[in-house]
Amino acid sequence: MQLSKLIFGAALALVGLLPISSQAADRIKVTDITGRQVEVKAPVEKVILGEGRQMYFVATLDTDQPFKRVVGWRDDLQKADLDGYKDYLAKYPQIDKIPTFGGFKEGTFDVEQAVSLKPDVILLNIEAKTATDDAKLIEKLAKIDIPVVFVDFREKPFENTDASMRLIGKLFGKEARAEEFIAFRKAQIDLVTDRLSKASPPKPVVMVERAAGYSDDCCMSFGNENFGKFVEVAGGQNLAAKIIPGTFGVVNPEQIIAANPDQVIVTGSNWELYVPGGAWVGVGSGADKAKAREKLAALMKRPSYTGVKAVRDNQVHAIWHQFYNSPYQFIAIQAMAKWLHPDLFKDLDPETTMKTLYERFLPVPYKTGYWVSLADKE
């Protein structure tokens, strides 16, 4: 079914049900992450999340009632972060009744269903921009008074996280809450960068493998952004920085062996609904750390890591994949800084930082399990 035909059919059927005008005082203009100026009735009351994992930022703002605005969301949170989804489901059992959607990028977003929910705004991640442009969906949705706003925590998180949080805070009428989170995030990153700036220690070479064990292929990684940037901020040298020109790409096994990294960090999550029984490392909320270490050790027996220094020295770690697409990246930076420079960051406790994040900004209880290391004695 062609999305362009779908949107026209939906518009004809439902435009009469939608308000054709609003009070001027109810409307604000915002500039989204792509630079588009968008007029939105605010504070928004009905939101469609173009990705379920956008709940990571929604919950930091609407902490008391995190789902009060969500009338629809993409079906990825349960699949990509099953443990986290279960945490929210236990406290908010109604979430399994929220209408779900496919992705804009994949061409499976049900526009007719979206129109029927009468959202005040649809929030999309920036990676969906090309697909929406090709289908001219933004213009078509605008004709029936459904604005689209783009945010980004994934492609250029250091450039766009604060701006995205401020944008959503404005849409939600939660500007002060957004600024509180931004200040907390900055302070936690500064704990790492200020000390590194003064000490200027040598930078260990780090191989970051994206979603290790998710498939038989090896090895997806990160260029100069996302986890690749996290490595640099944490005081390391990203092995793939000169190999991968963009944010995401692949490093060949031969390149890993030749670079002989000092440290290996893999990302993982509970992907049982994506790859049942897979070799992925299931770190995340309440993860079984012993099992995660066992699977991490098994991944290091692949030919890509034969004889490399990191494996010989047990400097191999796994960390929650979803730090790569949420405003919580500062936690990953602290964990990595402690792995890369243990003497310099003896007193830094990323576990405490994570607990504080939950206590101050999130509505569900904290459970340990977001990272493990083969260097740990436990």
Short mmCIF file of C-alpha atoms in Angstrom, two decimals:
data_model
loop_
_atom_site.label_atom_id
_atom_site.label_comp_id
_atom_site.label_asym_id
_atom_site.label_seq_id
_atom_site.Cartn_x
_atom_site.Cartn_y
_atom_site.Cartn_z
CA MET A 1 0.00 0.00 0.00
CA GLN A 2 1.48 3.34 -0.98
CA LEU A 3 1.77 5.76 1.93
CA SER A 4 0.96 8.76 -0.24
CA LYS A 5 -2.41 7.25 -1.22
CA LEU A 6 -3.02 6.25 2.37
CA ILE A 7 -2.54 9.75 3.70
CA PHE A 8 -4.86 11.24 1.09
CA GLY A 9 -7.55 8.69 1.91
CA ALA A 10 -7.15 9.31 5.61
CA ALA A 11 -7.31 13.04 5.14
CA LEU A 12 -10.54 12.89 3.13
CA ALA A 13 -12.16 10.56 5.63
CA LEU A 14 -11.10 12.31 8.79
CA VAL A 15 -10.36 15.96 8.12
CA GLY A 16 -13.91 16.82 9.09
CA LEU A 17 -13.29 15.38 12.54
CA LEU A 18 -10.23 17.52 13.20
CA PRO A 19 -10.29 21.12 14.44
CA ILE A 20 -9.86 23.54 11.57
CA SER A 21 -8.64 26.37 13.75
CA SER A 22 -7.30 27.05 17.23
CA GLN A 23 -6.89 30.11 19.36
CA ALA A 24 -3.75 32.02 18.38
CA ALA A 25 -2.64 32.03 22.01
CA ASP A 26 -2.55 28.24 21.95
CA ARG A 27 -0.06 28.12 19.11
CA ILE A 28 3.72 28.44 19.33
CA LYS A 29 6.47 28.24 16.76
CA VAL A 30 9.40 25.96 17.45
CA THR A 31 12.53 25.17 15.46
CA ASP A 32 13.23 21.46 15.31
CA ILE A 33 16.58 19.71 15.01
CA THR A 34 16.52 19.90 11.21
CA GLY A 35 16.07 23.69 11.32
CA ARG A 36 12.41 23.58 10.30
CA GLN A 37 10.05 26.09 11.86
CA VAL A 38 6.93 24.28 13.00
CA GLU A 39 3.72 25.70 14.43
CA VAL A 40 2.27 23.56 17.20
CA LYS A 41 -0.62 23.94 19.62
CA ALA A 42 1.06 23.79 23.01
CA PRO A 43 1.33 22.42 25.58
CA VAL A 44 0.62 19.36 23.50
CA GLU A 45 -1.92 16.93 24.93
CA LYS A 46 -1.72 14.08 22.41
CA VAL A 47 1.60 12.82 21.09
CA ILE A 48 2.56 10.04 18.71
CA LEU A 49 6.10 8.82 19.30
CA GLY A 50 7.81 7.85 16.06
CA GLU A 51 9.96 5.52 18.17
CA GLY A 52 8.93 3.78 21.37
CA ARG A 53 12.36 4.44 22.87
CA GLN A 54 11.49 8.12 22.87
CA MET A 55 9.92 7.23 26.22
CA TYR A 56 13.44 7.62 27.60
CA PHE A 57 13.10 11.40 27.27
CA VAL A 58 9.33 11.59 27.75
CA ALA A 59 9.69 9.96 31.18
CA THR A 60 12.28 12.52 32.31
CA LEU A 61 9.79 15.32 31.70
CA ASP A 62 6.41 13.72 32.50
CA THR A 63 7.82 11.70 35.38
CA ASP A 64 4.62 11.58 37.42
CA GLN A 65 2.47 10.47 34.47
CA PRO A 66 4.84 9.41 31.68
CA PHE A 67 2.16 8.08 29.34
CA LYS A 68 -0.46 10.80 29.79
CA ARG A 69 0.23 12.36 26.37
CA VAL A 70 1.15 9.22 24.43
CA VAL A 71 -1.70 8.16 22.15
CA GLY A 72 0.48 6.02 19.87
CA TRP A 73 4.06 4.83 19.53
CA ARG A 74 6.30 2.72 17.38
CA ASP A 75 6.56 -0.92 18.42
CA ASP A 76 10.31 -0.95 19.10
CA LEU A 77 10.64 -0.39 22.87
CA GLN A 78 9.51 -3.90 23.79
CA LYS A 79 11.70 -5.46 21.09
CA ALA A 80 14.82 -3.37 21.60
CA ASP A 81 14.72 -3.08 25.40
CA LEU A 82 12.55 -5.88 26.74
CA ASP A 83 13.74 -5.49 30.33
CA GLY A 84 13.08 -1.76 30.35
CA TYR A 85 9.67 -2.28 28.77
CA LYS A 86 8.77 -4.77 31.49
CA ASP A 87 9.72 -2.24 34.17
CA TYR A 88 7.26 0.27 32.74
CA LEU A 89 4.61 -2.38 32.07
CA ALA A 90 4.69 -3.51 35.70
CA LYS A 91 3.85 0.00 36.91
CA TYR A 92 1.70 1.09 33.97
CA PRO A 93 -0.12 -2.03 32.66
CA GLN A 94 -2.22 0.11 30.32
CA ILE A 95 0.75 0.64 28.00
CA ASP A 96 0.15 -2.67 26.23
CA LYS A 97 -3.06 -1.12 24.90
CA ILE A 98 -1.39 1.95 23.35
CA PRO A 99 -1.73 1.71 19.54
CA THR A 100 1.56 0.74 17.91
CA PHE A 101 3.06 1.68 14.55
CA GLY A 102 5.76 0.57 12.18
CA GLY A 103 8.55 2.96 11.21
CA PHE A 104 8.55 5.88 8.80
CA LYS A 105 12.02 4.90 7.65
CA GLU A 106 10.86 1.37 6.83
CA GLY A 107 7.68 2.61 5.12
CA THR A 108 5.42 0.73 7.54
CA PHE A 109 3.98 3.66 9.49
CA ASP A 110 0.16 3.51 9.35
CA VAL A 111 -0.79 7.08 8.53
CA GLU A 112 -4.53 6.44 8.51
CA GLN A 113 -4.33 5.12 12.07
CA ALA A 114 -2.21 8.12 13.10
CA VAL A 115 -4.76 10.58 11.71
CA SER A 116 -7.58 8.82 13.54
CA LEU A 117 -5.80 9.43 16.87
CA LYS A 118 -5.84 13.21 16.28
CA PRO A 119 -2.38 13.93 17.69
CA ASP A 120 -1.21 17.46 18.43
CA VAL A 121 2.26 16.47 17.17
CA ILE A 122 4.21 13.51 15.85
CA LEU A 123 7.76 13.27 17.20
CA LEU A 124 10.23 11.64 14.82
CA ASN A 125 13.90 10.84 15.11
CA ILE A 126 16.07 12.61 12.57
CA GLU A 127 16.96 9.39 10.74
CA ALA A 128 13.37 9.26 9.45
CA LYS A 129 13.76 12.60 7.65
CA THR A 130 14.76 11.23 4.24
CA ALA A 131 11.85 8.80 4.13
CA THR A 132 9.31 11.45 5.11
CA ASP A 133 10.75 13.88 2.55
CA ASP A 134 10.58 11.30 -0.22
CA ALA A 135 6.92 10.60 0.54
CA LYS A 136 6.11 14.30 1.16
CA LEU A 137 4.33 13.18 4.29
CA ILE A 138 5.13 16.27 6.34
CA GLU A 139 3.37 18.55 3.89
CA LYS A 140 0.39 16.23 3.62
CA LEU A 141 0.04 15.89 7.38
CA ALA A 142 0.32 19.67 7.75
CA LYS A 143 -2.75 20.10 5.54
CA ILE A 144 -4.81 18.28 8.16
CA ASP A 145 -3.19 20.12 11.07
CA ILE A 146 -0.82 17.40 12.27
CA PRO A 147 2.67 18.87 12.69
CA VAL A 148 5.82 16.75 12.64
CA VAL A 149 8.81 17.65 14.81
CA PHE A 150 12.25 16.03 14.55
CA VAL A 151 14.55 15.32 17.49
CA ASP A 152 17.91 13.56 17.71
CA PHE A 153 19.74 11.60 20.38
CA ARG A 154 21.43 9.16 17.99
CA GLU A 155 23.07 10.69 14.91
CA LYS A 156 24.81 13.62 16.64
CA PRO A 157 23.96 13.30 20.33
CA PHE A 158 26.53 15.79 21.60
CA GLU A 159 25.27 18.43 19.22
CA ASN A 160 21.55 17.72 19.50
CA THR A 161 20.67 16.25 22.91
CA ASP A 162 20.34 19.52 24.80
CA ALA A 163 18.49 21.16 21.91
CA SER A 164 16.14 18.19 21.63
CA MET A 165 15.38 18.26 25.35
CA ARG A 166 14.66 21.99 25.25
CA LEU A 167 12.43 21.52 22.23
CA ILE A 168 10.39 18.78 23.88
CA GLY A 169 10.27 20.75 27.13
CA LYS A 170 8.72 23.65 25.24
CA LEU A 171 6.18 21.40 23.51
CA PHE A 172 5.22 19.77 26.82
CA GLY A 173 5.21 22.99 28.84
CA LYS A 174 8.06 21.52 30.91
CA GLU A 175 10.88 23.96 30.15
CA ALA A 176 12.14 24.11 33.75
CA ARG A 177 12.21 20.33 34.03
CA ALA A 178 14.15 20.09 30.77
CA GLU A 179 16.72 22.60 32.04
CA GLU A 180 17.06 20.66 35.29
CA PHE A 181 17.90 17.52 33.33
CA ILE A 182 20.30 19.35 31.01
CA ALA A 183 22.19 20.80 33.98
CA PHE A 184 22.42 17.36 35.61
CA ARG A 185 23.70 15.80 32.38
CA LYS A 186 26.34 18.51 31.92
CA ALA A 187 27.58 18.22 35.49
CA GLN A 188 28.05 14.46 35.12
CA ILE A 189 30.00 14.82 31.87
CA ASP A 190 32.11 17.59 33.40
CA LEU A 191 33.18 15.22 36.16
CA VAL A 192 34.98 13.25 33.45
CA THR A 193 36.16 15.93 31.04
CA ASP A 194 37.49 18.34 33.67
CA ARG A 195 39.66 15.67 35.26
CA LEU A 196 40.92 14.38 31.91
CA SER A 197 41.80 17.92 30.85
CA LYS A 198 43.95 18.43 33.95
CA ALA A 199 45.60 15.00 33.97
CA SER A 200 45.98 14.55 30.19
CA PRO A 201 46.62 10.77 30.44
CA PRO A 202 47.60 8.57 27.47
CA LYS A 203 44.60 7.48 25.42
CA PRO A 204 44.10 3.71 25.14
CA VAL A 205 42.90 2.37 21.78
CA VAL A 206 39.31 1.17 22.07
CA MET A 207 37.30 -1.09 19.79
CA VAL A 208 33.57 -0.53 20.24
CA GLU A 209 31.47 -3.28 18.70
CA ARG A 210 27.89 -2.30 18.09
CA ALA A 211 25.30 -4.99 19.00
CA ALA A 212 27.91 -7.74 19.29
CA GLY A 213 26.39 -11.19 18.77
CA TYR A 214 23.15 -9.83 17.34
CA SER A 215 24.14 -11.51 14.08
CA ASP A 216 27.00 -13.72 12.94
CA ASP A 217 28.66 -10.78 11.19
CA CYS A 218 31.60 -8.92 12.68
CA CYS A 219 32.01 -6.15 13.37
CA MET A 220 29.64 -3.20 13.36
CA SER A 221 31.06 -0.13 15.05
CA PHE A 222 30.89 3.67 15.32
CA GLY A 223 32.78 6.45 13.58
CA ASN A 224 33.25 9.89 15.10
CA GLU A 225 29.80 10.07 16.67
CA ASN A 226 27.62 8.22 19.15
CA PHE A 227 29.60 5.56 21.06
CA GLY A 228 32.65 6.51 19.04
CA LYS A 229 32.40 10.01 20.47
CA PHE A 230 31.69 8.62 23.94
CA VAL A 231 35.10 6.89 23.79
CA GLU A 232 36.86 10.13 22.93
CA VAL A 233 35.06 12.09 25.68
CA ALA A 234 35.94 9.32 28.17
CA GLY A 235 39.63 9.66 27.36
CA GLY A 236 40.14 6.95 24.76
CA GLN A 237 41.07 6.66 21.10
CA ASN A 238 38.29 5.19 18.98
CA LEU A 239 39.78 2.49 16.77
CA ALA A 240 37.13 3.00 14.08
CA ALA A 241 37.35 6.80 13.90
CA LYS A 242 39.54 6.74 10.78
CA ILE A 243 37.84 3.69 9.27
CA ILE A 244 34.17 4.69 9.43
CA PRO A 245 33.40 8.07 7.79
CA GLY A 246 29.92 8.49 9.28
CA THR A 247 28.21 7.60 12.55
CA PHE A 248 27.80 3.87 11.87
CA GLY A 249 29.76 1.36 9.82
CA VAL A 250 31.79 -1.84 9.80
CA VAL A 251 35.34 -2.70 10.87
CA ASN A 252 36.93 -5.78 9.31
CA PRO A 253 38.38 -8.47 11.60
CA GLU A 254 41.81 -7.88 10.07
CA GLN A 255 41.63 -4.21 11.03
CA ILE A 256 40.84 -5.08 14.63
CA ILE A 257 43.72 -7.53 14.91
CA ALA A 258 46.13 -5.08 13.26
CA ALA A 259 45.09 -2.25 15.59
CA ASN A 260 45.51 -4.52 18.64
CA PRO A 261 43.15 -2.50 20.88
CA ASP A 262 43.87 -1.94 24.55
CA GLN A 263 40.17 -2.14 25.40
CA VAL A 264 37.09 -3.72 23.83
CA ILE A 265 33.59 -2.47 24.60
CA VAL A 266 30.51 -4.15 23.11
CA THR A 267 26.95 -2.91 23.27
CA GLY A 268 24.09 -5.22 24.18
CA SER A 269 20.51 -5.44 25.37
CA ASN A 270 17.78 -8.01 25.91
CA TRP A 271 16.99 -8.77 22.27
CA GLU A 272 15.09 -11.99 22.85
CA LEU A 273 12.16 -10.75 20.75
CA TYR A 274 14.49 -9.83 17.88
CA VAL A 275 16.96 -12.75 17.98
CA PRO A 276 15.70 -15.49 20.32
CA GLY A 277 18.54 -17.26 22.07
CA GLY A 278 21.12 -15.10 20.28
CA ALA A 279 24.75 -14.58 21.25
CA TRP A 280 24.07 -10.93 22.19
CA VAL A 281 24.99 -9.77 25.69
CA GLY A 282 21.79 -9.07 27.62
CA VAL A 283 22.80 -6.10 29.76
CA GLY A 284 20.09 -3.72 30.95
CA SER A 285 17.65 -3.28 33.81
CA GLY A 286 17.94 -6.22 36.21
CA ALA A 287 20.22 -8.23 33.91
CA ASP A 288 21.84 -11.47 35.03
CA LYS A 289 25.45 -10.24 35.23
CA ALA A 290 26.99 -13.69 35.45
CA LYS A 291 25.23 -14.79 32.29
CA ALA A 292 26.15 -11.54 30.56
CA ARG A 293 29.84 -12.05 31.38
CA GLU A 294 29.67 -15.62 30.13
CA LYS A 295 28.25 -14.49 26.78
CA LEU A 296 30.74 -11.61 26.58
CA ALA A 297 33.65 -14.02 27.10
CA ALA A 298 32.28 -16.28 24.37
CA LEU A 299 32.17 -13.40 21.89
CA MET A 300 35.86 -12.75 22.47
CA LYS A 301 36.66 -16.21 21.09
CA ARG A 302 35.72 -15.12 17.58
CA PRO A 303 38.60 -14.78 15.08
CA SER A 304 38.26 -10.97 15.11
CA TYR A 305 39.72 -10.83 18.60
CA THR A 306 42.32 -13.57 18.41
CA GLY A 307 45.35 -12.55 20.43
CA VAL A 308 44.48 -8.86 20.84
CA LYS A 309 45.82 -7.10 23.92
CA ALA A 310 42.40 -6.26 25.38
CA VAL A 311 41.36 -9.91 25.45
CA ARG A 312 44.68 -11.05 26.91
CA ASP A 313 44.38 -8.45 29.68
CA ASN A 314 40.65 -9.04 30.34
CA GLN A 315 39.94 -5.40 29.44
CA VAL A 316 36.68 -6.37 27.78
CA HIS A 317 33.36 -4.80 28.72
CA ALA A 318 29.69 -4.78 27.71
CA ILE A 319 27.33 -1.84 28.10
CA TRP A 320 23.64 -1.19 27.49
CA HIS A 321 23.08 -0.51 23.80
CA GLN A 322 20.26 1.97 24.40
CA PHE A 323 22.63 4.60 25.78
CA TYR A 324 23.19 5.25 22.06
CA ASN A 325 19.66 6.57 21.47
CA SER A 326 18.65 8.28 24.68
CA PRO A 327 19.60 11.39 26.67
CA TYR A 328 21.37 9.17 29.22
CA GLN A 329 24.71 9.04 27.35
CA PHE A 330 26.55 10.62 30.29
CA ILE A 331 26.21 7.36 32.23
CA ALA A 332 28.02 5.45 29.49
CA ILE A 333 30.76 8.08 29.43
CA GLN A 334 31.35 7.68 33.16
CA ALA A 335 31.43 3.88 32.95
CA MET A 336 33.87 4.02 30.05
CA ALA A 337 36.11 6.58 31.74
CA LYS A 338 36.41 4.27 34.74
CA TRP A 339 37.36 1.34 32.49
CA LEU A 340 39.86 3.34 30.46
CA HIS A 341 41.44 5.22 33.38
CA PRO A 342 40.71 3.27 36.58
CA ASP A 343 43.33 5.05 38.70
CA LEU A 344 42.21 8.51 37.63
CA PHE A 345 38.55 7.75 38.31
CA LYS A 346 38.77 5.59 41.44
CA ASP A 347 36.20 7.72 43.22
CA LEU A 348 33.77 8.00 40.28
CA ASP A 349 30.77 5.70 40.66
CA PRO A 350 28.60 5.50 37.53
CA GLU A 351 26.26 3.14 39.38
CA THR A 352 25.46 5.92 41.85
CA THR A 353 24.97 8.34 38.97
CA MET A 354 22.52 5.94 37.36
CA LYS A 355 20.60 5.55 40.62
CA THR A 356 20.41 9.32 40.94
CA LEU A 357 19.07 9.59 37.40
CA TYR A 358 16.29 7.19 38.30
CA GLU A 359 15.50 8.81 41.63
CA ARG A 360 15.34 12.35 40.25
CA PHE A 361 13.96 11.88 36.77
CA LEU A 362 12.39 8.47 36.15
CA PRO A 363 9.15 6.92 37.46
CA VAL A 364 10.25 3.28 37.78
CA PRO A 365 12.68 1.75 40.31
CA TYR A 366 16.33 1.32 39.43
CA LYS A 367 17.77 -2.16 38.92
CA THR A 368 21.45 -2.81 38.38
CA GLY A 369 22.76 -4.62 35.29
CA TYR A 370 23.49 -1.96 32.67
CA TRP A 371 27.12 -2.98 32.19
CA VAL A 372 29.56 -5.77 33.00
CA SER A 373 33.29 -6.31 32.61
CA LEU A 374 35.55 -9.35 32.31
CA ALA A 375 37.92 -7.42 34.56
CA ASP A 376 35.46 -7.63 37.45
CA LYS A 377 36.33 -10.14 40.15
CA GLU A 378 32.72 -10.84 41.17
#
